[in-house]
Short mmCIF file of C-alpha atoms and ligand atoms in Angstrom, two decimals:
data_model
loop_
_atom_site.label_atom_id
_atom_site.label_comp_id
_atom_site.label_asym_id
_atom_site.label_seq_id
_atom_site.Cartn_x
_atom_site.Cartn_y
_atom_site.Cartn_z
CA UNK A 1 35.15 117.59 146.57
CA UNK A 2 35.42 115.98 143.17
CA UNK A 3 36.08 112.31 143.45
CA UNK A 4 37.26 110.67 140.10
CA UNK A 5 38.83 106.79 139.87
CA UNK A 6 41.50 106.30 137.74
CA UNK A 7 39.87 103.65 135.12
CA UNK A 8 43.18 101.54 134.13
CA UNK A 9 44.19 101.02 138.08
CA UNK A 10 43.28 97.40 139.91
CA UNK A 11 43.31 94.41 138.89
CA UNK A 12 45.98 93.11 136.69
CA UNK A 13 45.19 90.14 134.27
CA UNK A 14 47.00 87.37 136.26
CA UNK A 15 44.81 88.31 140.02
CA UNK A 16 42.08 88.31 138.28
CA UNK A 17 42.39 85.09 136.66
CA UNK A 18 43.33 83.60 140.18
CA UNK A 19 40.57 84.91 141.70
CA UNK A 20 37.89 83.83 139.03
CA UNK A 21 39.69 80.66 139.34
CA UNK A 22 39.28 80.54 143.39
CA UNK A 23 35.69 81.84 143.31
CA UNK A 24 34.57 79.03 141.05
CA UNK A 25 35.79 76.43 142.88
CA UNK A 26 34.67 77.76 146.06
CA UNK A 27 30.58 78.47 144.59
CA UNK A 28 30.60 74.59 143.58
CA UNK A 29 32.70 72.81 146.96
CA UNK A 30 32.19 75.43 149.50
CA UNK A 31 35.83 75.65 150.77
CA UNK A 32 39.52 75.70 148.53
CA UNK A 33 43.00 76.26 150.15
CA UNK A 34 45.08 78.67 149.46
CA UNK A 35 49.44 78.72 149.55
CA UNK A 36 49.52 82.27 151.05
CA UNK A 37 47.92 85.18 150.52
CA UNK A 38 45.89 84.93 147.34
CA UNK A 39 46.53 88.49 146.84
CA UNK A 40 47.91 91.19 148.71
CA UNK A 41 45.12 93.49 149.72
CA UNK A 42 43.68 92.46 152.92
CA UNK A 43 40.41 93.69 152.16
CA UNK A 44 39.96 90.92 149.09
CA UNK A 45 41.16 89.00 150.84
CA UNK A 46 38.80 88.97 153.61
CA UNK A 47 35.82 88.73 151.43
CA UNK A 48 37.46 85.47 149.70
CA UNK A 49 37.73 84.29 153.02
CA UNK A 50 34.31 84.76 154.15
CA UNK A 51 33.26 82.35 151.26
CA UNK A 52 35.12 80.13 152.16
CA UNK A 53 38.96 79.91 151.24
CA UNK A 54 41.29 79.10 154.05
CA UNK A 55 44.77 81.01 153.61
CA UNK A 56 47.69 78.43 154.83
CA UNK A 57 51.41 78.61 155.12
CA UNK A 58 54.10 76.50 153.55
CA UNK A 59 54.50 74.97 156.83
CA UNK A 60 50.94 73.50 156.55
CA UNK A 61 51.17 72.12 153.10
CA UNK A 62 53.09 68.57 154.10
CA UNK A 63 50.13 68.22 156.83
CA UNK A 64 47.52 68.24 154.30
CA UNK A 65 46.56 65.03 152.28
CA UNK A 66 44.47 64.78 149.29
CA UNK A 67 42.49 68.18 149.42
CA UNK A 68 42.38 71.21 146.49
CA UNK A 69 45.13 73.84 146.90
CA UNK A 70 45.27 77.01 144.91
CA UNK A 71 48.42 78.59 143.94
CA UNK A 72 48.48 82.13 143.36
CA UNK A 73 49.33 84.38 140.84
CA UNK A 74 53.01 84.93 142.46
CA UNK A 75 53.80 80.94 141.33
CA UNK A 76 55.33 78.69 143.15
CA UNK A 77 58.81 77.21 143.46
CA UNK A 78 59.61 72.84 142.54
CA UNK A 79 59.95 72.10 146.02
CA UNK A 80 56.19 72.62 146.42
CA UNK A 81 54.93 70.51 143.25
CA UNK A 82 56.73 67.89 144.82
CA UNK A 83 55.06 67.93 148.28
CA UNK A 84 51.71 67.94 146.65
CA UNK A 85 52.71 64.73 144.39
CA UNK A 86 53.72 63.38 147.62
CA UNK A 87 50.47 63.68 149.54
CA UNK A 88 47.85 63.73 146.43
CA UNK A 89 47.48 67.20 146.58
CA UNK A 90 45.51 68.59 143.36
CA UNK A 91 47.17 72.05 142.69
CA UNK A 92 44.99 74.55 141.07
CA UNK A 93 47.99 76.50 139.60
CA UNK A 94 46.74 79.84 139.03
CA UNK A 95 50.55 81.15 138.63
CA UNK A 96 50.62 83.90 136.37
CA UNK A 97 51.63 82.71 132.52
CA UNK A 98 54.30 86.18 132.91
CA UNK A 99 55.54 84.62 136.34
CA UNK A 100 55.65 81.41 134.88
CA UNK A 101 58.19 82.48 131.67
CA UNK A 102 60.24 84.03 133.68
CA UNK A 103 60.84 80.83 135.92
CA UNK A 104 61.43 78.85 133.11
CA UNK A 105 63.80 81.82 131.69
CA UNK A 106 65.42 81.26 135.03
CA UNK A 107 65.75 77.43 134.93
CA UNK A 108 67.12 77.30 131.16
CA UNK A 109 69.70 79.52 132.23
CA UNK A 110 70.58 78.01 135.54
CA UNK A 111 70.55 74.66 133.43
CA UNK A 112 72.96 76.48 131.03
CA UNK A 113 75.29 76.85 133.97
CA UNK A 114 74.83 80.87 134.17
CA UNK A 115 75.77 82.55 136.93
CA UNK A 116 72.23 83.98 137.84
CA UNK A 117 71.52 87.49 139.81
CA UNK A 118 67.62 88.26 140.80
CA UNK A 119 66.78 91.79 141.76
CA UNK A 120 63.74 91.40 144.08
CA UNK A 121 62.34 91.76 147.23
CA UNK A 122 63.78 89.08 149.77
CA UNK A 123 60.95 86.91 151.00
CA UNK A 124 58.13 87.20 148.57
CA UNK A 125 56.69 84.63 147.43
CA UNK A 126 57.79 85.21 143.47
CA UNK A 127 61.07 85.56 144.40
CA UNK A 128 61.13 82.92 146.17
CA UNK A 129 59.26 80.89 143.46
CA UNK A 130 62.54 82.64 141.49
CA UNK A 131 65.13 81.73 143.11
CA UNK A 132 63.97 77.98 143.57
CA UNK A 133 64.64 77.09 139.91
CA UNK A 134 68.03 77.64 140.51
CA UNK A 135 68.09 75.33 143.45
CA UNK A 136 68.46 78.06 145.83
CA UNK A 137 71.80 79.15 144.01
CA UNK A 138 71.04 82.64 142.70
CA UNK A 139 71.61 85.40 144.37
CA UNK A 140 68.46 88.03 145.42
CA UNK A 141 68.84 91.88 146.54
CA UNK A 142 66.87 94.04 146.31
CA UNK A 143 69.63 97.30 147.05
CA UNK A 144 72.59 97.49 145.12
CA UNK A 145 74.08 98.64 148.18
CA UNK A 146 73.72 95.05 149.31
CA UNK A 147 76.28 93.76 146.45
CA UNK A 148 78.85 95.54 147.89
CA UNK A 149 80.08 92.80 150.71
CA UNK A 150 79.40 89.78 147.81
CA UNK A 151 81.91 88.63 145.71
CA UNK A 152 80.34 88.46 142.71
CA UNK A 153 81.00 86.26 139.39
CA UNK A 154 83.24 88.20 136.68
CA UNK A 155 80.18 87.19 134.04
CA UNK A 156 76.31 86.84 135.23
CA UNK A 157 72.82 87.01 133.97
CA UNK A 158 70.63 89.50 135.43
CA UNK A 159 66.44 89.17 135.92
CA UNK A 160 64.38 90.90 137.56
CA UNK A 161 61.19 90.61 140.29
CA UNK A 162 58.21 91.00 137.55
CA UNK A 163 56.72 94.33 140.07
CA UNK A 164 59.91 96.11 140.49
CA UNK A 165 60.65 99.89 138.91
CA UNK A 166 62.13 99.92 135.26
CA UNK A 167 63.90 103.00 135.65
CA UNK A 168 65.80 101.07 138.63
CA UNK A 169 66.45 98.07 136.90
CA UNK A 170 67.71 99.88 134.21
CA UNK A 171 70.04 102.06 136.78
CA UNK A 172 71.84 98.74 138.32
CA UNK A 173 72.53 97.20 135.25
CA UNK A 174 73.96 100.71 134.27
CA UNK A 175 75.93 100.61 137.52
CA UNK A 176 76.86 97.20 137.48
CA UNK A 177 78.23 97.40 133.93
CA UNK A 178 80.67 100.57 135.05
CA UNK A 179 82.04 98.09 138.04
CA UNK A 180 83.39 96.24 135.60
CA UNK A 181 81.33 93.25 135.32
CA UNK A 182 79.85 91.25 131.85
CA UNK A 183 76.04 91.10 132.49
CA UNK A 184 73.59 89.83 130.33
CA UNK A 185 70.82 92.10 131.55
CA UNK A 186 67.07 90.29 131.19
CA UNK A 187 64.18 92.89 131.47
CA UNK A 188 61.64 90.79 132.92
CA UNK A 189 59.31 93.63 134.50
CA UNK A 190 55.70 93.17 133.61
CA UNK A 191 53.92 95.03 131.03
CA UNK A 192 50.88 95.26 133.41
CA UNK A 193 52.98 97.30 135.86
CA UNK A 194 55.63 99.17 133.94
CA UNK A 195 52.86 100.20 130.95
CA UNK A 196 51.04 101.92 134.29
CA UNK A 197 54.02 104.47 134.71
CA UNK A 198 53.15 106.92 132.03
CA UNK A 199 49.33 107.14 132.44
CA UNK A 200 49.70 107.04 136.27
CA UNK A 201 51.84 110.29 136.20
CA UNK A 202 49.18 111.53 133.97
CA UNK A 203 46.19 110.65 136.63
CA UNK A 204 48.45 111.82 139.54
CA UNK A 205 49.06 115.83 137.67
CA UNK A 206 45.48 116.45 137.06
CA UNK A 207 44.26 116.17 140.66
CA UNK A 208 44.79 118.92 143.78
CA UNK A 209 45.60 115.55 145.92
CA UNK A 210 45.73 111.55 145.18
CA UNK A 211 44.00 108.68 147.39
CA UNK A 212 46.73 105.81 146.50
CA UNK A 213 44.46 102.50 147.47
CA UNK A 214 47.17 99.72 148.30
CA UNK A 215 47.87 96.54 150.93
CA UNK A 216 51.03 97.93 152.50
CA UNK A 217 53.06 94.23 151.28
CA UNK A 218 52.01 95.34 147.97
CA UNK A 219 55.49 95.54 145.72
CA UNK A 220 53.82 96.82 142.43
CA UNK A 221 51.90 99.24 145.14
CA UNK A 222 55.00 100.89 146.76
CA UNK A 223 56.64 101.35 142.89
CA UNK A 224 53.31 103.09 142.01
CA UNK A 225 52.65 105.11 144.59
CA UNK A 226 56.00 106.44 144.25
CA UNK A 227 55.36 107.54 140.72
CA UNK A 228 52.11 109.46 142.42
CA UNK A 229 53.98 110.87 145.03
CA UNK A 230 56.61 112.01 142.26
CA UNK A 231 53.92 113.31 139.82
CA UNK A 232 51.50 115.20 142.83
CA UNK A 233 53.58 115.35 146.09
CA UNK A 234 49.95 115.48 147.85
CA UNK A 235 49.57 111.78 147.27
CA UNK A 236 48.21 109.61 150.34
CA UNK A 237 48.80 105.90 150.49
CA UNK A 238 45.86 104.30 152.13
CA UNK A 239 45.00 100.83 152.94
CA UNK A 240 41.44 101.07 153.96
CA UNK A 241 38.81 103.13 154.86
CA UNK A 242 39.45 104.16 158.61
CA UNK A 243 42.74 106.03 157.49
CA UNK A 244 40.90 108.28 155.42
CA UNK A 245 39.37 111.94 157.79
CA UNK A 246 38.07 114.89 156.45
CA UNK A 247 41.58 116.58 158.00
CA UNK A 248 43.52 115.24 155.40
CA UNK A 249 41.46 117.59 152.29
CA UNK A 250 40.09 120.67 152.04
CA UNK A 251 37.14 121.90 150.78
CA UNK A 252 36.35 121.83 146.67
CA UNK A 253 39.59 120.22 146.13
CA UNK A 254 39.96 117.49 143.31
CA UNK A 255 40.75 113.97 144.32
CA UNK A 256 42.30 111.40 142.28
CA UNK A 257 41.74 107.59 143.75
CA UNK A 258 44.08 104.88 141.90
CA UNK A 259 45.51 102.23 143.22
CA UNK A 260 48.14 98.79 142.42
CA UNK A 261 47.48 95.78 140.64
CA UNK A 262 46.71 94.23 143.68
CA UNK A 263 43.27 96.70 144.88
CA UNK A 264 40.03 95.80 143.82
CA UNK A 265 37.95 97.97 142.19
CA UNK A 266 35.28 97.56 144.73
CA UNK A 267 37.63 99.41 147.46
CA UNK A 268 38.84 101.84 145.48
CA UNK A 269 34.46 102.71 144.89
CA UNK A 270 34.53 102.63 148.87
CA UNK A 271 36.88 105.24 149.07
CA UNK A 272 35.74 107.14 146.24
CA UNK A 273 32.11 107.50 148.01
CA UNK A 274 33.47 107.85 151.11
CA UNK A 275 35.38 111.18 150.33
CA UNK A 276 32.09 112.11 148.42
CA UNK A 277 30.56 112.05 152.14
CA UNK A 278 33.49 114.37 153.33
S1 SF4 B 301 51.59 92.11 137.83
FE1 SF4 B 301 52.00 91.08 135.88
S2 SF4 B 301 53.22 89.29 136.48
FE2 SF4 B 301 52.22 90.02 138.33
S3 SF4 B 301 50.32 88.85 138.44
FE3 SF4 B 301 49.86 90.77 137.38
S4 SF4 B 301 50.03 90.26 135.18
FE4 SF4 B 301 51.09 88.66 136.34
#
């Protein structure tokens, strides 16, 4: 088989600036906390672990007193600046500058009394971060379908999660507009994801069959895969290297590995040599 990696997947800008950030601290004190996941690929962040960073909840962080805790690239919402003033918690705020403009997007408008719609995914920790500079007051889906049983505001401001698709941001504005509604629509998808669109579908055509190299809680991963699976419907999504077997190709194919903004480079190498073994 020919095995080629895709040379513009992994990595976006803002994990690897909170990595580099984590991995310094942790060569010079041994150990760092960590507020969740400090990215979602299991496989990172296993080997972050192993040198030392310890992954807690935000159940954990009132218990802790006067220790180093990173915050990840997904930001974080007020309520947890103010625990760590409370217990002289030093925050190493790795939030992502493009996370961070769009909470303070978010706050000027909820400060201008806006009546404030987020289209993410419920529970993750951006949104979250999102929706808690508006004091808990705007309203996340991530399904239009889910609108239908709220009684929305005649007038509203519209963001969006920074990972989610453009084409279906673009679509529920569209639809939300035709309802009847005045929405002041706020493109807020990153660059780093959307820009990855065009040349994915690119990668994905060239290649008898795709090796899509994702953590399954991966947002940014399940928009890109999809534009694989559109692009080459022999696309795979894999999370690591036991759910790869020499069933799954045949013989002389080509194989295109790529992956989300979340999978490092190293794994997507794994997979890349171990198909070469195939
Ligand atoms: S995908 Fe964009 S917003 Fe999210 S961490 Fe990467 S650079 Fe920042």
């Amino acid at each position: 088989m020919r095995v080629s990696i895709d040379k513009d997947s992994g990595f976006c800008f803002g994990v690897v600036y909170a990595i580099d950030m984590a991995e310094e601290i942790l060569e010079e004190e041994g150990y760092l906390y960590c507020l969740g996941d400090i990215v979602h690929n299991d496989e990172e962040v296993a080997r972050l672990k192993a040198k030392g960073l310890r992954i807690i909840g935000h159940a954990d962080l009132p218990n802790l007193k006067n220790e180093k805790v990173l915050i990840r690239a997904h930001g974080e919402s007020p309520e947890t600046y103010r625990i760590a003033l409370e217990n002289n918690i030093t925050l190493i705020d790795a939030s992502c500058p493009v996370v961070l403009k769009l909470q303070n997007r978010i706050k000027t408008s909820y400060d201008d009394r806006e009546k404030i719609l987020i289209f993410g995914k419920h529970g993750h920790a951006e949104v979250i971060g999102l929706q808690g500079q508006t004091n808990n007051d705007a309203i996340v889906f991530q399904d239009i379908s889910e609108l239908e049983d709220v009684e929305l505001p005649a007038k509203f401001t519209l963001y969006s999660q920074t990972t989610k698709s453009t084409d279906k941001f673009y679509s529920i504005k569209d639809e939300l507009l035709k309802r009847g509604y005045e929405v002041k629509a706020n493109d807020t998808i990153c660059r780093q994801v959307s820009s990855r669109y065009e040349d994915l579908a690119l990668f994905a055509k060239q290649f008898d069959r795709i090796v899509f190299v994702s953590g399954k809680k991966s947002s940014n991963g399940k928009v890109l895969y999809e534009v694989c699976a559109k692009h080459n419907p022999q696309s795979y999504f894999v999370s690591d290297l036991d759910e790869l077997s020499v069933e799954m190709f045949q013989e002389n194919e080509s194989i295109g590995v790529c992956g989300a903004t979340s999978t490092p480079m190293w794994l997507m190498q794994q997979v890349k040599e171990k198909l070469e073994g195939f």
